[in-house]
Short mmCIF file of C-alpha atoms in Angstrom, two decimals:
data_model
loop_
_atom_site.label_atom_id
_atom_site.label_comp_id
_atom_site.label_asym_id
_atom_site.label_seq_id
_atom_site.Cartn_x
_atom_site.Cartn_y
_atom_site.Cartn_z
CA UNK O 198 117.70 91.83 106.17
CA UNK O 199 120.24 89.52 103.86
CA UNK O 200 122.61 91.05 101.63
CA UNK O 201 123.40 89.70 98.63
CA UNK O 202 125.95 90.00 96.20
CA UNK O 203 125.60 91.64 92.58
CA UNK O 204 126.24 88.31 90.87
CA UNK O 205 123.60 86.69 92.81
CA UNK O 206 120.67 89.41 92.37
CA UNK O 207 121.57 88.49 88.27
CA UNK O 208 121.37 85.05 88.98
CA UNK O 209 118.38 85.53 90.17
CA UNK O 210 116.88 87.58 86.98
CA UNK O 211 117.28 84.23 85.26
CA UNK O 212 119.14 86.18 82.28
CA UNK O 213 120.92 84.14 79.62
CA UNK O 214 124.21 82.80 80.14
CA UNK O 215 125.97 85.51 78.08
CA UNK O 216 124.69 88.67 80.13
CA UNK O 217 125.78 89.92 83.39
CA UNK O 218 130.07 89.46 82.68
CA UNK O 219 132.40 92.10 84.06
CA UNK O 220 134.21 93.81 82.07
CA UNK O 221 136.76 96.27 82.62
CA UNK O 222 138.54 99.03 80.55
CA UNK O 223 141.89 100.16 82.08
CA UNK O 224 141.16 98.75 85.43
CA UNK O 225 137.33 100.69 85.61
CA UNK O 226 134.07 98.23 84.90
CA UNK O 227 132.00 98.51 82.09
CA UNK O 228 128.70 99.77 83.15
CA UNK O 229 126.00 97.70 81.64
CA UNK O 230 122.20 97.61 81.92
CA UNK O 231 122.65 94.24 83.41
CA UNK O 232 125.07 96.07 86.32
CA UNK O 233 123.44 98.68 86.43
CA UNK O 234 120.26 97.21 87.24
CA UNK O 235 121.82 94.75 89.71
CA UNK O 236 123.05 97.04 91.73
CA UNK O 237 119.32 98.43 91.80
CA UNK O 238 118.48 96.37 93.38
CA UNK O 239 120.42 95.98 95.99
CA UNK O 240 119.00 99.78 97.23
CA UNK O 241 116.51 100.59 99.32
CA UNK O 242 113.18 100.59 97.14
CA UNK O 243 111.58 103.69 96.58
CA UNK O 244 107.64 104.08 97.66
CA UNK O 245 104.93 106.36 99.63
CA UNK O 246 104.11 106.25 103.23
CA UNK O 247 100.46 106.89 104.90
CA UNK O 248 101.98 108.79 107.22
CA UNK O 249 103.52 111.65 104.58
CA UNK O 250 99.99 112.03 103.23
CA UNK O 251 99.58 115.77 101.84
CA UNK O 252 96.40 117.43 103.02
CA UNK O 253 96.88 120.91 103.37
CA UNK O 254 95.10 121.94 100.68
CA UNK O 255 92.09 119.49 101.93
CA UNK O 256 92.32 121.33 105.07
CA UNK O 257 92.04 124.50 103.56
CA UNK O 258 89.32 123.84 101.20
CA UNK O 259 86.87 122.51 103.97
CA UNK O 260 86.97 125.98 106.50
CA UNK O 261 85.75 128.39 103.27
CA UNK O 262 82.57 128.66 102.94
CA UNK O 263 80.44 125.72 101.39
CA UNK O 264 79.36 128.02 98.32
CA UNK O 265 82.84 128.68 97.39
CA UNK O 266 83.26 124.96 97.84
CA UNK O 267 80.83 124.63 95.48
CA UNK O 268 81.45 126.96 92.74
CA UNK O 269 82.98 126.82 89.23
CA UNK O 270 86.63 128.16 90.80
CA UNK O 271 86.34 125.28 93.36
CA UNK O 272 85.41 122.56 90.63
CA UNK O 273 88.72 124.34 88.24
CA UNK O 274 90.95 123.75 90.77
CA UNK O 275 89.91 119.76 91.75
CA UNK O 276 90.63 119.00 88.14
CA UNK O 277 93.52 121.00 88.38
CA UNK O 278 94.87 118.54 91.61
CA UNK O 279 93.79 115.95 89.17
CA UNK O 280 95.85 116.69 86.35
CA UNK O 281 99.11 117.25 88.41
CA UNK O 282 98.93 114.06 89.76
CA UNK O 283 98.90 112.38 86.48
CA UNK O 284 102.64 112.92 86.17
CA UNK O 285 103.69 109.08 86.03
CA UNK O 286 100.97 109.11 82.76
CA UNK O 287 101.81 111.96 80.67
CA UNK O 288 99.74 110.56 77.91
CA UNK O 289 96.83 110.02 79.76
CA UNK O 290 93.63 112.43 78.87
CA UNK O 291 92.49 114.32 81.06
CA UNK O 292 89.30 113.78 83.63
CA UNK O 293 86.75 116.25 83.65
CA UNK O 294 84.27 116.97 86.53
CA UNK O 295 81.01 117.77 84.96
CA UNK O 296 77.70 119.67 86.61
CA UNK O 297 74.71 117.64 85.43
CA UNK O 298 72.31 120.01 87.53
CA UNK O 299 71.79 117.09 90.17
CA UNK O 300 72.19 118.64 94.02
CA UNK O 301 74.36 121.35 94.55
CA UNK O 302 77.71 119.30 95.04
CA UNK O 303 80.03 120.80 92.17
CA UNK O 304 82.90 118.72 92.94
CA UNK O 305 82.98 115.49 95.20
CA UNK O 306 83.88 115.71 99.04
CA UNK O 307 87.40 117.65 99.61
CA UNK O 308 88.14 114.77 101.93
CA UNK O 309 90.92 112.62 100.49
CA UNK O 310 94.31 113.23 98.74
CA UNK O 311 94.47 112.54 95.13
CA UNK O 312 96.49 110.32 93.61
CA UNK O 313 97.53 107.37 91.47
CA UNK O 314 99.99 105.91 94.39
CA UNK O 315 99.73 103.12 96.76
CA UNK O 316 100.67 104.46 99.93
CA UNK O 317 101.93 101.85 102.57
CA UNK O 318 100.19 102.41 105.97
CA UNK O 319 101.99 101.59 109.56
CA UNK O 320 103.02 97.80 109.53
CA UNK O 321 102.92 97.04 105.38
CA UNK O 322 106.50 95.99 104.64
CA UNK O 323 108.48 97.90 101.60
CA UNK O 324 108.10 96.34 98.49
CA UNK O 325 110.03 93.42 97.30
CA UNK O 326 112.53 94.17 95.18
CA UNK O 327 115.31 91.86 95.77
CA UNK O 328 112.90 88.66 94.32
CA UNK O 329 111.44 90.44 91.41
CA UNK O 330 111.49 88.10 88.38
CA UNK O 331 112.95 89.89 85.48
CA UNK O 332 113.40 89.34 81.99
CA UNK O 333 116.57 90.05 80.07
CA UNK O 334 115.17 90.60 76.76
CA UNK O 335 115.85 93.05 74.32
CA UNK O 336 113.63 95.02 72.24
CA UNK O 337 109.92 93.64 73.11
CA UNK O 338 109.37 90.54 74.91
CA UNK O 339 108.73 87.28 72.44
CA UNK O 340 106.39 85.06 74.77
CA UNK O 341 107.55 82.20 72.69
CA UNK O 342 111.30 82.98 74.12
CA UNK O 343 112.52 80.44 76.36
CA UNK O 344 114.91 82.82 77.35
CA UNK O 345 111.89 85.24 78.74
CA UNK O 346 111.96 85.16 82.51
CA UNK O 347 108.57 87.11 82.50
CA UNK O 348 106.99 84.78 80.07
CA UNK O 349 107.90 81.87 82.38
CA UNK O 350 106.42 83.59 85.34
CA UNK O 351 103.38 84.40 83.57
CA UNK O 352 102.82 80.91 82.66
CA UNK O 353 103.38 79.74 85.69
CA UNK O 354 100.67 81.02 87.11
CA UNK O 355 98.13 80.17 84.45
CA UNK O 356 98.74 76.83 84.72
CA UNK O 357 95.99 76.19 87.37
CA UNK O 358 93.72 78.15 85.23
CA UNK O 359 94.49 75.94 82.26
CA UNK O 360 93.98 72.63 84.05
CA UNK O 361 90.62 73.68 85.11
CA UNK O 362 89.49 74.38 82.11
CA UNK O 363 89.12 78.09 82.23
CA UNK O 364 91.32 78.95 79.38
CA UNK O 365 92.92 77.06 76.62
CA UNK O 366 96.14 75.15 76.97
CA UNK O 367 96.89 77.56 73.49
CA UNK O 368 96.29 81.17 73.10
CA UNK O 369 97.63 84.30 70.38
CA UNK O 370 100.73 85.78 72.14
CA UNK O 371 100.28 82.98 74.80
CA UNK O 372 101.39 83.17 78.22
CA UNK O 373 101.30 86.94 78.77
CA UNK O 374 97.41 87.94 79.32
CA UNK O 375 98.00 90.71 76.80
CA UNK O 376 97.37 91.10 72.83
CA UNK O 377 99.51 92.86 70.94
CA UNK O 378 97.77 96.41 71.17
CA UNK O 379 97.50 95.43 74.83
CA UNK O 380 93.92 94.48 75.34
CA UNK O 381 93.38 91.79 78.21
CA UNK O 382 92.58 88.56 76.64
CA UNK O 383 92.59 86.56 79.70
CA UNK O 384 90.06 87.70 82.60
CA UNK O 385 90.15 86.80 86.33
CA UNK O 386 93.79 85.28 87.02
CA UNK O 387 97.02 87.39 88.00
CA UNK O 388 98.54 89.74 85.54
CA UNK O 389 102.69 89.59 86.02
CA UNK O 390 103.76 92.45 84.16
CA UNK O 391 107.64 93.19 83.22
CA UNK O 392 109.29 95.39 85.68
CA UNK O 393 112.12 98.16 86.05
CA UNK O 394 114.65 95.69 86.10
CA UNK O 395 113.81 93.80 82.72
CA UNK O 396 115.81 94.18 79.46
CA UNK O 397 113.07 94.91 77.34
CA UNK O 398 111.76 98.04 75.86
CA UNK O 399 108.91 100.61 77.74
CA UNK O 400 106.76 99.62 74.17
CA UNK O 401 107.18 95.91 75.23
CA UNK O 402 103.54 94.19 75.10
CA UNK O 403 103.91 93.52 78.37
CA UNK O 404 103.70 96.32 79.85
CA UNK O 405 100.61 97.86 80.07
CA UNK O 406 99.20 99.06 83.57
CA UNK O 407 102.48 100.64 84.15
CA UNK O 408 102.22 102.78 81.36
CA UNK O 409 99.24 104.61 82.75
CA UNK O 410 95.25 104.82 81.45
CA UNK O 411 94.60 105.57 77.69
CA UNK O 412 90.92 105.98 77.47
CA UNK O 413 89.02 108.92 78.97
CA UNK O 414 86.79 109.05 82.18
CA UNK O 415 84.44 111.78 83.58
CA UNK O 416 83.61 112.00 87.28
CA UNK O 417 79.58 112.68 87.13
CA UNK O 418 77.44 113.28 90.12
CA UNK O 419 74.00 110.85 89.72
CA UNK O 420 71.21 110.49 91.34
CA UNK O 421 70.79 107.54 93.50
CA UNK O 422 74.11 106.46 94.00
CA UNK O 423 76.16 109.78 94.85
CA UNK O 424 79.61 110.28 92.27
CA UNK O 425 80.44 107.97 89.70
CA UNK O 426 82.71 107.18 86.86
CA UNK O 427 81.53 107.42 83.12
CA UNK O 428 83.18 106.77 79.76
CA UNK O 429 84.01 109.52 77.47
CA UNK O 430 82.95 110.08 73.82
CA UNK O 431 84.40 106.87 72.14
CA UNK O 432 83.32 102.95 72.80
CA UNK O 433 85.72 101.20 75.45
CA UNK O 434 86.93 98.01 73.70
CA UNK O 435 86.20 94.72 76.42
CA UNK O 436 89.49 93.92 77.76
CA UNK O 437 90.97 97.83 78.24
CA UNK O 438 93.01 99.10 80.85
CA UNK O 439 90.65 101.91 82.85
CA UNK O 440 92.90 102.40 85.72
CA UNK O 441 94.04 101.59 89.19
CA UNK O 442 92.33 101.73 92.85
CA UNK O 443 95.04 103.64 94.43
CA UNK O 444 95.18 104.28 98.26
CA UNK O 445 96.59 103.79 101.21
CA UNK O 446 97.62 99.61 101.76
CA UNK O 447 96.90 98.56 105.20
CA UNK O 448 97.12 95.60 107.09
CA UNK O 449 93.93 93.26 107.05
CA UNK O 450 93.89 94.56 111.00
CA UNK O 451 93.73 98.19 110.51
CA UNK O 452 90.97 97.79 107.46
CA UNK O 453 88.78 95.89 110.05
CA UNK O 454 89.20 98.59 112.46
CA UNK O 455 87.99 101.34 110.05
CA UNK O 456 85.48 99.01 108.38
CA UNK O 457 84.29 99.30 111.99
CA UNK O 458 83.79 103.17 111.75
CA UNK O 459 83.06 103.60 108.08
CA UNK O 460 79.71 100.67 108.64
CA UNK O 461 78.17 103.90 111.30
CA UNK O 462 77.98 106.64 109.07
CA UNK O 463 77.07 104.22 105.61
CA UNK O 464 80.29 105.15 103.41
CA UNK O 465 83.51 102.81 102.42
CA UNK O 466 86.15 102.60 100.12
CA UNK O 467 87.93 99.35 101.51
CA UNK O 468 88.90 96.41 99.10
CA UNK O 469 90.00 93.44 100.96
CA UNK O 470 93.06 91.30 99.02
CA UNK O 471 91.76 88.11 98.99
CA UNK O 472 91.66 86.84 94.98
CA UNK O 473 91.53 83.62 94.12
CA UNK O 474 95.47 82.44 93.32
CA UNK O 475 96.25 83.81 96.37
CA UNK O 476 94.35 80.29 98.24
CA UNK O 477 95.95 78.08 95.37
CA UNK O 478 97.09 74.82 97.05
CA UNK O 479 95.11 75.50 100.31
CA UNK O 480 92.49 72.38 100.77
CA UNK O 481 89.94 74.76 102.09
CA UNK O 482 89.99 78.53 100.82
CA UNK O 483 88.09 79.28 103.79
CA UNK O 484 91.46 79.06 105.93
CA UNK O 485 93.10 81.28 104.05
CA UNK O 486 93.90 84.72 106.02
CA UNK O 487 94.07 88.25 104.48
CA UNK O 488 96.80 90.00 105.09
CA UNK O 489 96.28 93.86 102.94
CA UNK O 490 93.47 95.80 102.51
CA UNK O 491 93.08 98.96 100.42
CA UNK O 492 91.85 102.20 101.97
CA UNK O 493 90.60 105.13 99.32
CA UNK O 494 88.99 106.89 101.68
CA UNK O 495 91.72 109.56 102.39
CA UNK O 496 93.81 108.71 99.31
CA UNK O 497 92.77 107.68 96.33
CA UNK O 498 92.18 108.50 92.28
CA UNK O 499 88.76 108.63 90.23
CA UNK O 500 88.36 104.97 90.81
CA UNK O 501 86.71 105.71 94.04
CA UNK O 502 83.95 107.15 92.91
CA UNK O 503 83.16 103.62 90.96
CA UNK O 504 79.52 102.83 92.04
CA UNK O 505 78.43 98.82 92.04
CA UNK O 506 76.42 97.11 89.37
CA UNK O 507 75.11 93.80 89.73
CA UNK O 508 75.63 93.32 86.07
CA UNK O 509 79.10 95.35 86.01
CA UNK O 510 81.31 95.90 82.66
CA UNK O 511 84.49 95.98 84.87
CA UNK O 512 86.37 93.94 87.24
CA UNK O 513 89.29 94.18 89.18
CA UNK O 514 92.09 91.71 88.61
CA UNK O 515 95.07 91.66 90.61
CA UNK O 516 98.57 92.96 89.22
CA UNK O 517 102.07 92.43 89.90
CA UNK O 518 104.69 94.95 88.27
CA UNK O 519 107.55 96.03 91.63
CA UNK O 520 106.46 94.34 94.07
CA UNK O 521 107.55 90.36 94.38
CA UNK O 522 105.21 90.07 97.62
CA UNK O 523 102.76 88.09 96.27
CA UNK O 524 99.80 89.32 98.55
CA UNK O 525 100.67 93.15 97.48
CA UNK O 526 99.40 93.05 94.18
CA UNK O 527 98.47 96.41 92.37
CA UNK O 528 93.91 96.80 91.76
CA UNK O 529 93.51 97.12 88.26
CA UNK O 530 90.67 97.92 86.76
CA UNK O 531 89.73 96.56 83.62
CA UNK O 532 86.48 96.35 81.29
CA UNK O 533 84.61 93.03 80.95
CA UNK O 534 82.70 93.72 77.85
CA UNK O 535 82.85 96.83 75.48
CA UNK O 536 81.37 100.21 77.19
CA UNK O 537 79.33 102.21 75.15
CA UNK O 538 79.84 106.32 75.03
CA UNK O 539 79.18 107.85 78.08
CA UNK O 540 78.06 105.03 79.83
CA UNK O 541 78.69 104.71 83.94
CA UNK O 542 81.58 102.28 84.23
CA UNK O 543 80.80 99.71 87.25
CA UNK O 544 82.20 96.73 89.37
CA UNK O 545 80.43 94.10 91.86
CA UNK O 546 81.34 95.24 95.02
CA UNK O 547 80.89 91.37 95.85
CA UNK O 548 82.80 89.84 93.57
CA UNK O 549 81.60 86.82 91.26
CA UNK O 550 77.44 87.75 91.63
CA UNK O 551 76.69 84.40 90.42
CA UNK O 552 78.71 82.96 93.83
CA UNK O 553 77.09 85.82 96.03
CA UNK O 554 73.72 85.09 95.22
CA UNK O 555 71.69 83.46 98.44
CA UNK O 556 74.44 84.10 100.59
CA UNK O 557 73.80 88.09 101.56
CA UNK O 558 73.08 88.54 105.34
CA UNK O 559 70.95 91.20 106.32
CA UNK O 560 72.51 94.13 107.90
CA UNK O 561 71.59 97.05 110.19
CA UNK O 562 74.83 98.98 109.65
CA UNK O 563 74.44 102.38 107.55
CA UNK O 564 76.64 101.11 104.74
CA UNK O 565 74.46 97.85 104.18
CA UNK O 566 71.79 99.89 102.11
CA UNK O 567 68.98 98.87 99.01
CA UNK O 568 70.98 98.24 95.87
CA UNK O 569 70.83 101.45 93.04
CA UNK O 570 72.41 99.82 89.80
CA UNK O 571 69.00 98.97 87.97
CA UNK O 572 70.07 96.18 86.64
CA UNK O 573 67.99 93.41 85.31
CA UNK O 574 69.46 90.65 88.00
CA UNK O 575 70.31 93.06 91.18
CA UNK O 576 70.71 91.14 94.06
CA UNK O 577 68.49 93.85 95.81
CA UNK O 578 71.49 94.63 98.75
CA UNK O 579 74.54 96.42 98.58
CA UNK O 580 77.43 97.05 100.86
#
């Protein structure tokens, strides 16, 4: 791995000219946030391995009994697991588990660890830290700054987006993807979001999946499509932050290995990284390779228990926050169009439904099964 020195990992932070001077007081530097930071960078990163998954407590739960696994206590003590790993969103509210009367199930399966973490499986490199792109701004970012590293970055990639048309060369708060209060106000291309090492403050409009979910969720059993994910007692705003698809990241390799065993016995929770800026420049996306796939099978938050809709009021759009590699981007979930009280929040499990339809191949494989989401164009198959 190269070293390199503090004054080049501030070079390459593209801060203004005056920022990132020593300084020194009776022979001792000045510690700054600017050399502070620096040499932050120069450590190894921080982040969760697959293979220090907890699952003790999994372990335990499935030898009881299955009526203890399925009684009030048992149900109390999933949304406890639930609420302590919402330490890195303090703010969040919490997610309640509710007993609708359908089957007997009164929490889901004790088969996976939660959590809000990305967990980096056996041949997923650390994350880039040394090439993060960050912003030496003070206060909150201006996105009219020229001085704004992040803004830059940001624009960069919406450039291809622009020239085809799909958003306006002009936009409120333009080039960060956010409004003011944080709503999304550009869907489907890459979110760059300011990072640890940027100058600005944690209030800074561009920061907004790192600050953690703000609206509430319920996990609800139904009853044709097993668990799933509904909105609480006020409308969701089009454009709102819901939450990430944690799990473990895995190479494309291992995915289609476990794909392999989860198609038998008709139940999956992979999500292939293959979005559309990643194949920007390539003359045919088709030889474009995947190199990351998410697993929330054994680790994983209430975004797992998202069911499909072929008419879905959320997407997933890919974000970038400590991580430079730009085919480990974070799975962030956001609404599409306002959701009403208590209604089921869903994805498309394929995508863009308007390019999926005519191309589904029939499958014999459990997990290839009659589409549930009722809605008024359903493709009729689901994965």
């Amino acid at each position: 791995m190269d070293i390199i020195s503090t004054g080049d990992a501030i070079k390459q932070r593209e801060q203004p000219p005056s920022i990132g001077v020593a300084e020194y007081i009776g022979g001792y530097p000045i510690v700054t946030w600017q050399s502070f930071s620096a040499s932050q960078r120069l450590l190894p990163p921080k982040y969760h391995r697959a293979k220090d998954l907890p699952h003790s407590l999994q372990d335990r739960m499935n030898v009881l009994p299955e009526s203890y696994r399925n009684s009030e206590f048992a149900r109390a003590v999933f949304e406890e697991i639930i609420l302590e790993a919402m330490d890195d969103e303090p703010s969040a509210p919490p997610i309640k588990i509710y007993d609708n009367g359908i089957g007997q199930e009164m929490t889901p399966p004790w088969e996976f660890v939660y959590t809000n973490n990305m967990w980096f499986g056996e041949g997923v490199p650390p994350p880039d830290v040394r090439n993060l792109v960050s912003c030496g701004c003070r206060g909150k970012c201006d996105p009219k700054s020229s001085a704004c590293a992040c803004a830059k970055r940001q624009q960069q990639w919406l450039e291809p987006y622009i020239l085809d048309g799909l958003f306006p060369a002009t936009w409120p708060g333009s080039p960060f993807v956010y409004d003011s209060k944080g709503v999304l106000q550009r869907e489907g291309c890459p979110i760059f979001e300011c990072n640890q090492f940027c100058g600005c403050d944690e209030d800074c409009p561009n920061r907004v999946v790192q600050n953690g979910r703000t609206w509430p969720v319920n996990i609800v059993k139904t009853e044709r499509k097993g668990w799933g994910v509904f909105a609480g007692p006020k409308k969701i705003p089009r454009g709102s932050y819901i939450g990430i698809y944690a799990g473990e990241l895995l190479t494309e390799q291992e995915g289609e290995a476990r794909g392999l065993l989860y198609n038998v016995f008709g139940r999956t929770y992979l999500f292939t990284i293959d979005f559309h800026h990643l194949k920007l420049g390539l003359k045919n996306e088709d030889d474009y390779e995947n190199m990351y796939t998410v697993d929330a099978y054994h680790a994983g938050n209430f975004t797992r228990f998202l069911n499909h809709s072929c008419d879905p009021n959320c997407e997933i759009t890919a974000c970038y926050i400590e991580d430079a590699d730009i085919n480990k981007p974070l799975l962030a979930v956001f609404t599409i169009r306002d959701v009403e009280p208590w209604e089921e929040l869903c994805f498309s499990y394929y995508g863009d439904t308007e390019v999926t339809k005519g191309k589904l191949i029939a499958r014999e494989d459990a997990v290839y099964v009659a589409c549930s989401c009722g809605s008024a164009n359903c493709l009729g198959k689901l994965f």
